[in-house]
PDB file of C-alpha atoms in Angstrom:
ATOM      1  CA  MET D   1      87.814 220.199  51.358  1.00 48.00           C
ATOM      2  CA  PRO D   2      84.630 221.185  50.162  1.00 58.00           C
ATOM      3  CA  LEU D   3      84.472 217.968  48.150  1.00 59.00           C
ATOM      4  CA  LEU D   4      85.169 215.843  51.229  1.00 65.00           C
ATOM      5  CA  VAL D   5      82.844 217.350  53.493  1.00 66.00           C
ATOM      6  CA  CYS D   6      80.100 216.912  50.508  1.00 66.00           C
ATOM      7  CA  GLY D   7      81.507 213.388  50.235  1.00 71.00           C
ATOM      8  CA  VAL D   8      81.167 212.239  54.231  1.00 74.00           C
ATOM      9  CA  VAL D   9      77.638 214.004  54.624  1.00 73.00           C
ATOM     10  CA  ALA D  10      76.802 212.231  51.177  1.00 76.00           C
ATOM     11  CA  VAL D  11      77.587 209.189  52.586  1.00 77.00           C
ATOM     12  CA  LEU D  12      76.252 209.754  56.230  1.00 75.00           C
ATOM     13  CA  LEU D  13      73.169 210.256  54.889  1.00 74.00           C
ATOM     14  CA  VAL D  14      73.749 206.801  52.876  1.00 78.00           C
ATOM     15  CA  GLY D  15      73.877 205.148  56.343  1.00 76.00           C
ATOM     16  CA  LEU D  16      71.187 206.920  57.888  1.00 72.00           C
ATOM     17  CA  ALA D  17      68.625 206.410  55.067  1.00 74.00           C
ATOM     18  CA  LEU D  18      69.763 202.366  55.462  1.00 73.00           C
ATOM     19  CA  GLY D  19      68.987 202.838  59.218  1.00 74.00           C
ATOM     20  CA  SER D  20      66.095 204.491  58.844  1.00 68.00           C
ATOM     21  CA  LEU D  21      63.921 201.968  56.522  1.00 68.00           C
ATOM     22  CA  HIS D  22      65.959 198.675  58.465  1.00 71.00           C
ATOM     23  CA  ALA D  23      67.415 197.682  55.317  1.00 66.00           C
ATOM     24  CA  GLY D  24      67.658 194.359  55.275  1.00 73.00           C
ATOM     25  CA  PRO D  25      71.003 191.658  54.137  1.00 76.00           C
ATOM     26  CA  ALA D  26      70.562 192.171  50.249  1.00 77.00           C
ATOM     27  CA  LEU D  27      69.977 196.275  50.230  1.00 77.00           C
ATOM     28  CA  TRP D  28      73.044 196.224  52.610  1.00 74.00           C
ATOM     29  CA  ALA D  29      75.225 194.037  50.138  1.00 78.00           C
ATOM     30  CA  ALA D  30      74.049 196.216  47.084  1.00 78.00           C
ATOM     31  CA  ALA D  31      74.506 199.333  48.884  1.00 79.00           C
ATOM     32  CA  LEU D  32      78.528 198.601  50.868  1.00 80.00           C
ATOM     33  CA  PRO D  33      80.258 198.399  47.939  1.00 85.00           C
ATOM     34  CA  LEU D  34      78.430 200.730  46.120  1.00 85.00           C
ATOM     35  CA  VAL D  35      79.497 202.883  49.520  1.00 83.00           C
ATOM     36  CA  ALA D  36      83.088 201.672  49.233  1.00 86.00           C
ATOM     37  CA  ALA D  37      83.847 202.360  45.531  1.00 86.00           C
ATOM     38  CA  ALA D  38      82.958 205.725  45.695  1.00 82.00           C
ATOM     39  CA  GLY D  39      84.759 205.755  48.921  1.00 82.00           C
ATOM     40  CA  ALA D  40      88.251 204.864  47.006  1.00 82.00           C
ATOM     41  CA  LEU D  41      87.121 206.992  43.886  1.00 79.00           C
ATOM     42  CA  LEU D  42      86.799 209.979  46.516  1.00 76.00           C
ATOM     43  CA  ALA D  43      89.996 209.517  48.595  1.00 78.00           C
ATOM     44  CA  ALA D  44      92.099 209.395  45.261  1.00 75.00           C
ATOM     45  CA  VAL D  45      90.675 212.140  43.442  1.00 72.00           C
ATOM     46  CA  LEU D  46      91.824 214.034  46.713  1.00 70.00           C
ATOM     47  CA  VAL D  47      94.925 212.554  46.776  1.00 69.00           C
ATOM     48  CA  HIS D  48      95.460 213.851  43.133  1.00 63.00           C
ATOM     49  CA  THR D  49      93.889 216.817  42.844  1.00 59.00           C
ATOM     50  CA  PRO D  50      97.007 218.896  44.407  1.00 55.00           C
ATOM     51  CA  HIS D  51      99.009 216.732  41.927  1.00 47.00           C
ATOM     52  CA  TRP D  52      97.084 217.049  38.423  1.00 43.00           C
ATOM     53  CA  THR D  53     100.474 217.961  36.447  1.00 41.00           C
ATOM     54  CA  ALA D  54     102.779 216.463  38.451  1.00 45.00           C
ATOM     55  CA  GLY D  55     101.649 212.661  37.929  1.00 48.00           C
ATOM     56  CA  PRO D  56      99.754 210.520  40.639  1.00 53.00           C
ATOM     57  CA  PRO D  57     101.540 210.858  44.235  1.00 55.00           C
ATOM     58  CA  SER D  58     102.726 207.553  45.728  1.00 57.00           C
ATOM     59  CA  GLY D  59     100.515 207.514  48.755  1.00 63.00           C
ATOM     60  CA  THR D  60      97.361 206.867  46.023  1.00 71.00           C
ATOM     61  CA  PRO D  61      96.929 202.973  46.974  1.00 80.00           C
ATOM     62  CA  ALA D  62      96.655 203.004  50.943  1.00 80.00           C
ATOM     63  CA  ALA D  63      94.565 206.350  50.125  1.00 78.00           C
ATOM     64  CA  CYS D  64      91.878 204.285  47.925  1.00 81.00           C
ATOM     65  CA  ALA D  65      92.515 201.308  50.860  1.00 84.00           C
ATOM     66  CA  ALA D  66      91.327 203.798  53.729  1.00 84.00           C
ATOM     67  CA  GLY D  67      88.535 204.700  51.658  1.00 81.00           C
ATOM     68  CA  ALA D  68      86.895 202.015  50.892  1.00 84.00           C
ATOM     69  CA  LEU D  69      87.166 201.000  54.339  1.00 86.00           C
ATOM     70  CA  GLY D  70      86.037 204.275  55.830  1.00 84.00           C
ATOM     71  CA  ALA D  71      83.524 204.835  54.368  1.00 83.00           C
ATOM     72  CA  PRO D  72      81.052 201.661  54.805  1.00 84.00           C
ATOM     73  CA  ALA D  73      82.256 201.465  58.314  1.00 86.00           C
ATOM     74  CA  LEU D  74      80.981 205.443  58.633  1.00 82.00           C
ATOM     75  CA  ALA D  75      77.528 204.571  56.883  1.00 81.00           C
ATOM     76  CA  GLY D  76      77.183 201.823  58.848  1.00 82.00           C
ATOM     77  CA  LEU D  77      77.952 203.983  62.228  1.00 80.00           C
ATOM     78  CA  ALA D  78      75.115 206.459  60.690  1.00 79.00           C
ATOM     79  CA  ALA D  79      72.957 203.299  60.426  1.00 78.00           C
ATOM     80  CA  LEU D  80      73.734 202.996  63.675  1.00 78.00           C
ATOM     81  CA  ALA D  81      72.133 206.135  64.913  1.00 74.00           C
ATOM     82  CA  GLY D  82      69.283 205.907  62.357  1.00 71.00           C
ATOM     83  CA  ALA D  83      67.621 202.676  63.287  1.00 74.00           C
ATOM     84  CA  SER D  84      67.887 203.514  66.977  1.00 70.00           C
ATOM     85  CA  SER D  85      65.821 207.082  65.747  1.00 67.00           C
ATOM     86  CA  ALA D  86      63.434 207.784  63.106  1.00 61.00           C
ATOM     87  CA  ARG D  87      63.737 210.686  63.204  1.00 64.00           C
ATOM     88  CA  LEU D  88      67.048 211.655  62.068  1.00 66.00           C
ATOM     89  CA  TRP D  89      66.849 211.018  59.176  1.00 62.00           C
ATOM     90  CA  PRO D  90      64.563 214.170  58.277  1.00 68.00           C
ATOM     91  CA  THR D  91      66.686 216.407  60.969  1.00 70.00           C
ATOM     92  CA  ALA D  92      69.724 215.311  58.340  1.00 70.00           C
ATOM     93  CA  LEU D  93      67.906 216.335  55.399  1.00 68.00           C
ATOM     94  CA  ALA D  94      67.110 219.774  56.238  1.00 71.00           C
ATOM     95  CA  ALA D  95      70.385 220.086  58.218  1.00 74.00           C
ATOM     96  CA  VAL D  96      72.105 219.098  54.071  1.00 74.00           C
ATOM     97  CA  GLY D  97      69.681 221.643  52.850  1.00 74.00           C
ATOM     98  CA  VAL D  98      70.259 224.018  55.101  1.00 77.00           C
ATOM     99  CA  LEU D  99      73.907 223.767  54.737  1.00 79.00           C
ATOM    100  CA  LEU D 100      73.791 223.532  50.578  1.00 78.00           C
ATOM    101  CA  CYS D 101      71.061 226.560  50.619  1.00 80.00           C
ATOM    102  CA  GLY D 102      73.972 228.259  52.843  1.00 82.00           C
ATOM    103  CA  ASN D 103      76.623 227.892  50.192  1.00 82.00           C
ATOM    104  CA  GLY D 104      74.813 229.113  47.368  1.00 82.00           C
ATOM    105  CA  LEU D 105      73.721 232.387  49.138  1.00 81.00           C
ATOM    106  CA  ARG D 106      77.628 232.470  49.471  1.00 83.00           C
ATOM    107  CA  LEU D 107      78.433 231.706  45.881  1.00 82.00           C
ATOM    108  CA  LEU D 108      75.682 234.438  44.711  1.00 78.00           C
ATOM    109  CA  LEU D 109      76.565 236.933  47.582  1.00 79.00           C
ATOM    110  CA  ARG D 110      80.856 236.600  47.000  1.00 81.00           C
ATOM    111  CA  GLY D 111      81.996 239.941  45.069  1.00 74.00           C
ATOM    112  CA  LEU D 112      78.258 241.889  44.726  1.00 72.00           C
ATOM    113  CA  THR D 113      77.185 244.897  45.728  1.00 72.00           C
ATOM    114  CA  TRP D 114      73.365 245.431  47.671  1.00 72.00           C
ATOM    115  CA  GLN D 115      72.998 247.855  44.168  1.00 72.00           C
ATOM    116  CA  ALA D 116      73.539 244.824  42.106  1.00 66.00           C
ATOM    117  CA  THR D 117      71.524 242.390  44.417  1.00 67.00           C
ATOM    118  CA  ALA D 118      68.150 244.807  45.765  1.00 71.00           C
ATOM    119  CA  ALA D 119      66.832 244.800  42.634  1.00 68.00           C
ATOM    120  CA  TRP D 120      65.776 241.015  42.316  1.00 64.00           C
ATOM    121  CA  LEU D 121      66.589 240.073  45.957  1.00 67.00           C
ATOM    122  CA  VAL D 122      63.633 241.659  47.878  1.00 70.00           C
ATOM    123  CA  PRO D 123      61.176 240.702  45.431  1.00 66.00           C
ATOM    124  CA  ALA D 124      62.028 237.297  46.317  1.00 61.00           C
ATOM    125  CA  LEU D 125      62.226 237.433  49.861  1.00 65.00           C
ATOM    126  CA  LEU D 126      58.780 239.605  49.856  1.00 66.00           C
ATOM    127  CA  PRO D 127      57.079 236.140  51.382  1.00 59.00           C
ATOM    128  CA  ILE D 128      58.990 236.575  53.983  1.00 60.00           C
ATOM    129  CA  VAL D 129      58.245 240.099  54.863  1.00 62.00           C
ATOM    130  CA  LEU D 130      54.170 239.323  54.374  1.00 60.00           C
ATOM    131  CA  VAL D 131      53.980 236.452  56.652  1.00 56.00           C
ATOM    132  CA  GLY D 132      56.238 238.254  59.601  1.00 55.00           C
ATOM    133  CA  LEU D 133      53.354 240.950  59.574  1.00 56.00           C
ATOM    134  CA  PRO D 134      50.289 239.428  61.655  1.00 53.00           C
ATOM    135  CA  GLY D 135      48.447 242.650  60.202  1.00 49.00           C
ATOM    136  CA  PHE D 136      48.443 240.442  57.180  1.00 50.00           C
ATOM    137  CA  GLY D 137      46.093 237.370  58.827  1.00 50.00           C
ATOM    138  CA  PHE D 138      48.619 235.118  56.826  1.00 63.00           C
ATOM    139  CA  SER D 139      49.409 233.375  59.957  1.00 76.00           C
ATOM    140  CA  LEU D 140      48.025 229.857  61.496  1.00 84.00           C
ATOM    141  CA  HIS D 141      45.844 231.405  64.514  1.00 87.00           C
ATOM    142  CA  ALA D 142      43.915 233.266  61.804  1.00 87.00           C
ATOM    143  CA  PHE D 143      43.014 230.811  59.640  1.00 90.00           C
ATOM    144  CA  TYR D 144      42.748 228.205  62.600  1.00 92.00           C
ATOM    145  CA  LEU D 145      39.837 231.140  63.627  1.00 92.00           C
ATOM    146  CA  ASP D 146      38.268 230.966  60.394  1.00 91.00           C
ATOM    147  CA  GLY D 147      37.510 227.746  60.608  1.00 92.00           C
ATOM    148  CA  PHE D 148      34.722 229.531  63.023  1.00 93.00           C
ATOM    149  CA  GLY D 149      34.032 232.212  61.778  1.00 90.00           C
ATOM    150  CA  LEU D 150      36.382 234.443  63.916  1.00 89.00           C
ATOM    151  CA  ASN D 151      38.706 236.792  63.269  1.00 85.00           C
ATOM    152  CA  ARG D 152      42.477 236.525  65.025  1.00 84.00           C
ATOM    153  CA  GLU D 153      41.394 239.843  66.612  1.00 82.00           C
ATOM    154  CA  ASP D 154      38.875 238.114  68.088  1.00 84.00           C
ATOM    155  CA  ALA D 155      41.125 236.137  70.930  1.00 86.00           C
ATOM    156  CA  GLN D 156      43.268 236.127  73.172  1.00 86.00           C
ATOM    157  CA  ILE D 157      46.740 234.458  72.508  1.00 86.00           C
ATOM    158  CA  PRO D 158      49.819 234.629  74.600  1.00 87.00           C
ATOM    159  CA  ALA D 159      52.399 236.440  73.318  1.00 83.00           C
ATOM    160  CA  LEU D 160      55.136 233.453  73.283  1.00 86.00           C
ATOM    161  CA  TRP D 161      52.663 230.904  71.254  1.00 87.00           C
ATOM    162  CA  GLN D 162      52.199 234.210  68.524  1.00 83.00           C
ATOM    163  CA  VAL D 163      55.860 233.746  67.920  1.00 80.00           C
ATOM    164  CA  ILE D 164      55.580 230.047  67.556  1.00 82.00           C
ATOM    165  CA  ALA D 165      53.338 230.266  65.029  1.00 81.00           C
ATOM    166  CA  ASP D 166      54.916 232.864  62.751  1.00 76.00           C
ATOM    167  CA  ALA D 167      57.832 231.491  63.584  1.00 75.00           C
ATOM    168  CA  LYS D 168      55.736 228.025  62.194  1.00 75.00           C
ATOM    169  CA  ALA D 169      54.199 230.020  58.731  1.00 71.00           C
ATOM    170  CA  LEU D 170      57.423 230.992  57.803  1.00 70.00           C
ATOM    171  CA  VAL D 171      58.291 227.934  56.323  1.00 68.00           C
ATOM    172  CA  VAL D 172      57.386 229.725  53.294  1.00 64.00           C
ATOM    173  CA  VAL D 173      61.329 231.362  53.676  1.00 63.00           C
ATOM    174  CA  ALA D 174      62.007 227.890  51.799  1.00 66.00           C
ATOM    175  CA  GLY D 175      60.347 228.517  48.648  1.00 65.00           C
ATOM    176  CA  PRO D 176      62.005 231.172  48.158  1.00 69.00           C
ATOM    177  CA  LEU D 177      65.313 230.888  49.584  1.00 74.00           C
ATOM    178  CA  VAL D 178      66.084 227.599  47.191  1.00 74.00           C
ATOM    179  CA  ALA D 179      65.494 229.255  44.658  1.00 72.00           C
ATOM    180  CA  VAL D 180      67.751 231.894  45.526  1.00 74.00           C
ATOM    181  CA  SER D 181      70.592 229.651  46.182  1.00 78.00           C
ATOM    182  CA  LEU D 182      70.338 227.599  42.946  1.00 76.00           C
ATOM    183  CA  LEU D 183      70.916 231.029  41.330  1.00 76.00           C
ATOM    184  CA  GLY D 184      74.036 230.995  43.406  1.00 78.00           C
ATOM    185  CA  TYR D 185      75.328 227.940  42.089  1.00 77.00           C
ATOM    186  CA  ALA D 186      74.155 229.518  38.120  1.00 73.00           C
ATOM    187  CA  ARG D 187      76.578 232.357  38.790  1.00 74.00           C
ATOM    188  CA  HIS D 188      79.596 229.936  40.151  1.00 74.00           C
ATOM    189  CA  LEU D 189      78.367 228.152  36.597  1.00 69.00           C
ATOM    190  CA  HIS D 190      78.559 230.708  34.442  1.00 69.00           C
ATOM    191  CA  ALA D 191      74.677 229.809  33.211  1.00 61.00           C
ATOM    192  CA  PHE D 192      73.039 232.480  34.137  1.00 60.00           C
ATOM    193  CA  ARG D 193      71.632 232.356  30.302  1.00 59.00           C
ATOM    194  CA  THR D 194      70.035 229.138  28.982  1.00 55.00           C
ATOM    195  CA  LEU D 195      66.836 227.408  27.717  1.00 53.00           C
ATOM    196  CA  GLY D 196      66.479 229.765  24.531  1.00 58.00           C
ATOM    197  CA  GLY D 197      68.197 232.517  26.139  1.00 59.00           C
ATOM    198  CA  VAL D 198      65.496 232.519  28.889  1.00 60.00           C
ATOM    199  CA  SER D 199      66.793 234.275  32.195  1.00 66.00           C
ATOM    200  CA  VAL D 200      68.141 231.600  35.189  1.00 64.00           C
ATOM    201  CA  ALA D 201      67.412 234.581  37.601  1.00 65.00           C
ATOM    202  CA  ALA D 202      62.875 234.629  36.600  1.00 68.00           C
ATOM    203  CA  LEU D 203      62.813 231.281  35.979  1.00 71.00           C
ATOM    204  CA  LEU D 204      63.941 230.426  39.846  1.00 68.00           C
ATOM    205  CA  LEU D 205      62.567 233.615  40.968  1.00 68.00           C
ATOM    206  CA  LEU D 206      59.141 231.913  39.370  1.00 74.00           C
ATOM    207  CA  VAL D 207      60.031 228.598  41.178  1.00 71.00           C
ATOM    208  CA  ALA D 208      60.532 230.534  44.623  1.00 70.00           C
ATOM    209  CA  PHE D 209      57.097 231.810  44.113  1.00 71.00           C
ATOM    210  CA  ALA D 210      55.386 228.252  43.200  1.00 76.00           C
ATOM    211  CA  GLY D 211      57.326 226.714  46.181  1.00 72.00           C
ATOM    212  CA  ALA D 212      56.115 229.515  48.833  1.00 72.00           C
ATOM    213  CA  VAL D 213      52.443 228.743  47.718  1.00 76.00           C
ATOM    214  CA  VAL D 214      52.485 225.364  47.766  1.00 78.00           C
ATOM    215  CA  LEU D 215      54.830 224.955  51.152  1.00 75.00           C
ATOM    216  CA  TYR D 216      52.126 227.650  52.385  1.00 78.00           C
ATOM    217  CA  GLN D 217      49.224 225.687  51.530  1.00 82.00           C
ATOM    218  CA  THR D 218      50.321 222.547  52.889  1.00 82.00           C
ATOM    219  CA  GLN D 219      52.236 223.792  55.896  1.00 79.00           C
ATOM    220  CA  VAL D 220      50.181 226.442  57.627  1.00 82.00           C
ATOM    221  CA  ILE D 221      46.345 226.619  55.771  1.00 87.00           C
ATOM    222  CA  ALA D 222      45.575 223.159  55.660  1.00 89.00           C
ATOM    223  CA  PRO D 223      47.220 222.184  59.165  1.00 90.00           C
ATOM    224  CA  ALA D 224      45.228 225.064  60.460  1.00 91.00           C
ATOM    225  CA  ALA D 225      42.148 224.225  58.948  1.00 92.00           C
ATOM    226  CA  HIS D 226      42.514 220.285  59.757  1.00 94.00           C
ATOM    227  CA  ALA D 227      43.111 221.318  63.439  1.00 94.00           C
ATOM    228  CA  ALA D 228      39.983 223.741  63.334  1.00 94.00           C
ATOM    229  CA  GLY D 229      37.381 220.786  61.734  1.00 94.00           C
ATOM    230  CA  THR D 230      38.780 218.191  64.836  1.00 95.00           C
ATOM    231  CA  ALA D 231      37.513 220.739  67.421  1.00 94.00           C
ATOM    232  CA  ARG D 232      34.153 221.338  65.785  1.00 94.00           C
ATOM    233  CA  GLN D 233      34.154 217.004  65.486  1.00 93.00           C
ATOM    234  CA  GLN D 234      34.997 216.837  69.546  1.00 93.00           C
ATOM    235  CA  ALA D 235      32.747 219.688  70.345  1.00 91.00           C
ATOM    236  CA  ARG D 236      29.937 217.764  68.183  1.00 91.00           C
ATOM    237  CA  ALA D 237      30.662 214.838  70.421  1.00 90.00           C
ATOM    238  CA  GLY D 238      31.139 216.924  73.434  1.00 89.00           C
ATOM    239  CA  ARG D 239      34.126 216.658  74.197  1.00 91.00           C
ATOM    240  CA  GLN D 240      36.294 219.639  74.926  1.00 91.00           C
ATOM    241  CA  PRO D 241      38.263 220.326  71.845  1.00 93.00           C
ATOM    242  CA  ALA D 242      42.829 220.499  71.586  1.00 91.00           C
ATOM    243  CA  PRO D 243      44.442 223.309  72.574  1.00 92.00           C
ATOM    244  CA  TYR D 244      46.125 225.162  69.316  1.00 92.00           C
ATOM    245  CA  PHE D 245      48.716 227.001  69.983  1.00 90.00           C
ATOM    246  CA  GLY D 246      47.687 228.148  72.396  1.00 89.00           C
ATOM    247  CA  ILE D 247      44.060 229.180  71.580  1.00 92.00           C
ATOM    248  CA  ALA D 248      42.577 226.588  73.928  1.00 90.00           C
ATOM    249  CA  PRO D 249      39.028 227.283  73.300  1.00 92.00           C
ATOM    250  CA  ARG D 250      35.718 225.172  75.836  1.00 92.00           C
ATOM    251  CA  ARG D 251      32.994 223.572  75.607  1.00 92.00           C
ATOM    252  CA  VAL D 252      30.436 226.190  77.745  1.00 92.00           C
ATOM    253  CA  CYS D 253      26.658 226.566  78.330  1.00 90.00           C
ATOM    254  CA  LEU D 254      24.729 229.836  78.436  1.00 87.00           C
ATOM    255  CA  ARG D 255      22.968 231.210  80.702  1.00 87.00           C
ATOM    256  CA  PRO D 256      21.715 235.123  80.491  1.00 85.00           C
ATOM    257  CA  VAL D 257      22.004 237.497  83.724  1.00 82.00           C
ATOM    258  CA  GLY D 258      19.142 239.735  83.827  1.00 72.00           C
ATOM    259  CA  GLU D 259      19.393 242.205  80.781  1.00 74.00           C
ATOM    260  CA  ALA D 260      21.872 240.522  78.637  1.00 70.00           C
ATOM    261  CA  GLY D 261      22.559 241.681  75.271  1.00 73.00           C
ATOM    262  CA  TRP D 262      24.852 240.127  72.007  1.00 78.00           C
ATOM    263  CA  ASP D 263      26.201 241.055  68.694  1.00 79.00           C
ATOM    264  CA  GLY D 264      25.778 238.625  65.878  1.00 73.00           C
ATOM    265  CA  ALA D 265      23.593 235.654  65.855  1.00 74.00           C
ATOM    266  CA  ALA D 266      21.121 235.151  69.361  1.00 78.00           C
ATOM    267  CA  PRO D 267      22.626 233.389  71.723  1.00 82.00           C
ATOM    268  CA  VAL D 268      20.320 230.298  72.272  1.00 84.00           C
ATOM    269  CA  ALA D 269      21.002 228.913  75.789  1.00 82.00           C
ATOM    270  CA  GLU D 270      19.672 225.407  74.453  1.00 87.00           C
ATOM    271  CA  HIS D 271      22.801 225.490  72.642  1.00 90.00           C
ATOM    272  CA  PRO D 272      26.396 224.253  73.099  1.00 91.00           C
ATOM    273  CA  TYR D 273      28.547 226.268  72.221  1.00 92.00           C
ATOM    274  CA  LEU D 274      32.509 227.096  71.983  1.00 92.00           C
ATOM    275  CA  VAL D 275      33.840 230.174  73.794  1.00 92.00           C
ATOM    276  CA  PHE D 276      37.291 231.274  73.181  1.00 90.00           C
ATOM    277  CA  PRO D 277      39.573 233.562  75.216  1.00 84.00           C
ATOM    278  CA  ALA D 278      39.510 237.483  75.011  1.00 80.00           C
ATOM    279  CA  ALA D 279      40.459 240.140  77.198  1.00 70.00           C
ATOM    280  CA  GLY D 280      37.637 242.443  76.772  1.00 76.00           C
ATOM    281  CA  ASP D 281      34.463 242.707  78.351  1.00 81.00           C
ATOM    282  CA  TRP D 282      33.174 240.519  75.010  1.00 84.00           C
ATOM    283  CA  ALA D 283      33.163 237.060  74.702  1.00 86.00           C
ATOM    284  CA  ALA D 284      33.387 235.495  71.054  1.00 88.00           C
ATOM    285  CA  LEU D 285      31.342 231.963  70.638  1.00 91.00           C
ATOM    286  CA  TRP D 286      30.813 229.502  68.405  1.00 92.00           C
ATOM    287  CA  ASP D 287      27.600 227.235  68.361  1.00 91.00           C
ATOM    288  CA  VAL D 288      28.140 224.181  68.627  1.00 91.00           C
ATOM    289  CA  ARG D 289      25.254 222.585  66.595  1.00 90.00           C
ATOM    290  CA  THR D 290      24.408 225.796  63.932  1.00 89.00           C
ATOM    291  CA  GLY D 291      28.496 226.845  63.145  1.00 89.00           C
ATOM    292  CA  GLU D 292      26.931 230.593  63.082  1.00 90.00           C
ATOM    293  CA  THR D 293      29.099 232.949  65.933  1.00 89.00           C
ATOM    294  CA  VAL D 294      27.710 235.578  68.162  1.00 89.00           C
ATOM    295  CA  ASN D 295      29.727 237.663  70.999  1.00 87.00           C
ATOM    296  CA  VAL D 296      28.028 238.167  74.443  1.00 87.00           C
ATOM    297  CA  LYS D 297      29.481 240.381  77.274  1.00 85.00           C
ATOM    298  CA  ARG D 298      30.541 238.720  80.041  1.00 81.00           C
ATOM    299  CA  GLU D 299      29.050 239.856  82.692  1.00 82.00           C
ATOM    300  CA  GLN D 300      25.264 239.745  81.657  1.00 84.00           C
ATOM    301  CA  TYR D 301      26.094 236.102  81.199  1.00 85.00           C
ATOM    302  CA  ARG D 302      26.734 232.730  83.131  1.00 86.00           C
ATOM    303  CA  ILE D 303      29.300 230.533  81.346  1.00 86.00           C
ATOM    304  CA  SER D 304      30.123 227.328  82.681  1.00 87.00           C
ATOM    305  CA  ASP D 305      31.939 224.351  81.174  1.00 86.00           C
ATOM    306  CA  SER D 306      29.860 221.688  79.881  1.00 82.00           C
ATOM    307  CA  THR D 307      30.628 218.229  77.774  1.00 78.00           C
ATOM    308  CA  ALA D 308      26.196 217.361  77.820  1.00 78.00           C
ATOM    309  CA  PRO D 309      24.457 217.371  74.264  1.00 78.00           C
ATOM    310  CA  GLY D 310      23.075 220.257  75.562  1.00 76.00           C
ATOM    311  CA  CYS D 311      22.359 222.563  78.082  1.00 80.00           C
TER     312      CYS D 311
END
């Protein structure tokens, strides 16, 4: 049964790839015979598997014919689905990755006690714990606000958006979990020590760390920094920046009301600012012209939206 599932998944992925790439007749002509041959081979193996010692069963030709016809038909249906929606291909790959990861974890933890796995499992999953704790400042919001010289505490972020952003940051879980699942396959194949006696477990934990760092850089830090840069450019061009995971900065002008105080760089009435939503009496602002940050008391300033070059 696992072999059949893997074969069906492989055929579906080939079909989705052909559909998503809008393959031409030449590619189809090359792919279909290979898919048909793979289907026939898979059917033959499935039919023979329970009878390795008893000789080939009589239904082998029919099974091979069904596999040779069914596999291309299944690939064709998957291609139609892939051609109608370009998002199906990455979604299918992600689903297969999750399936393979889950099976690797199952193979790893099968028959093991917690004491036997805690020594390496805890370090492997440490990045997940760190990203899940807002106090460590590893969230999308922290990196976005850092582009304006602000901390996460300087802006009020709705709880739902905090959960969504932190969940996106958990993309680093992919690195450790993939490596840990590979440990499961290594254990299943009795290949824990290879490459001149070097521990496969140690190598895969190194892969987990490196994968987590790369994924975090490309999927969390870089997108947040890019979003902050785009917001700065929009503000300098006289436009209101787009919201970012619940943070909606506004381009405003400041006018003091009576005696006004501030914290940080002195506010300049002629300069436009970006103001970030805050829950307390103080408002965090970023000077569009100079790039400096300042905190002012709300009741001491009149803050009004503005898209003019100056105030």
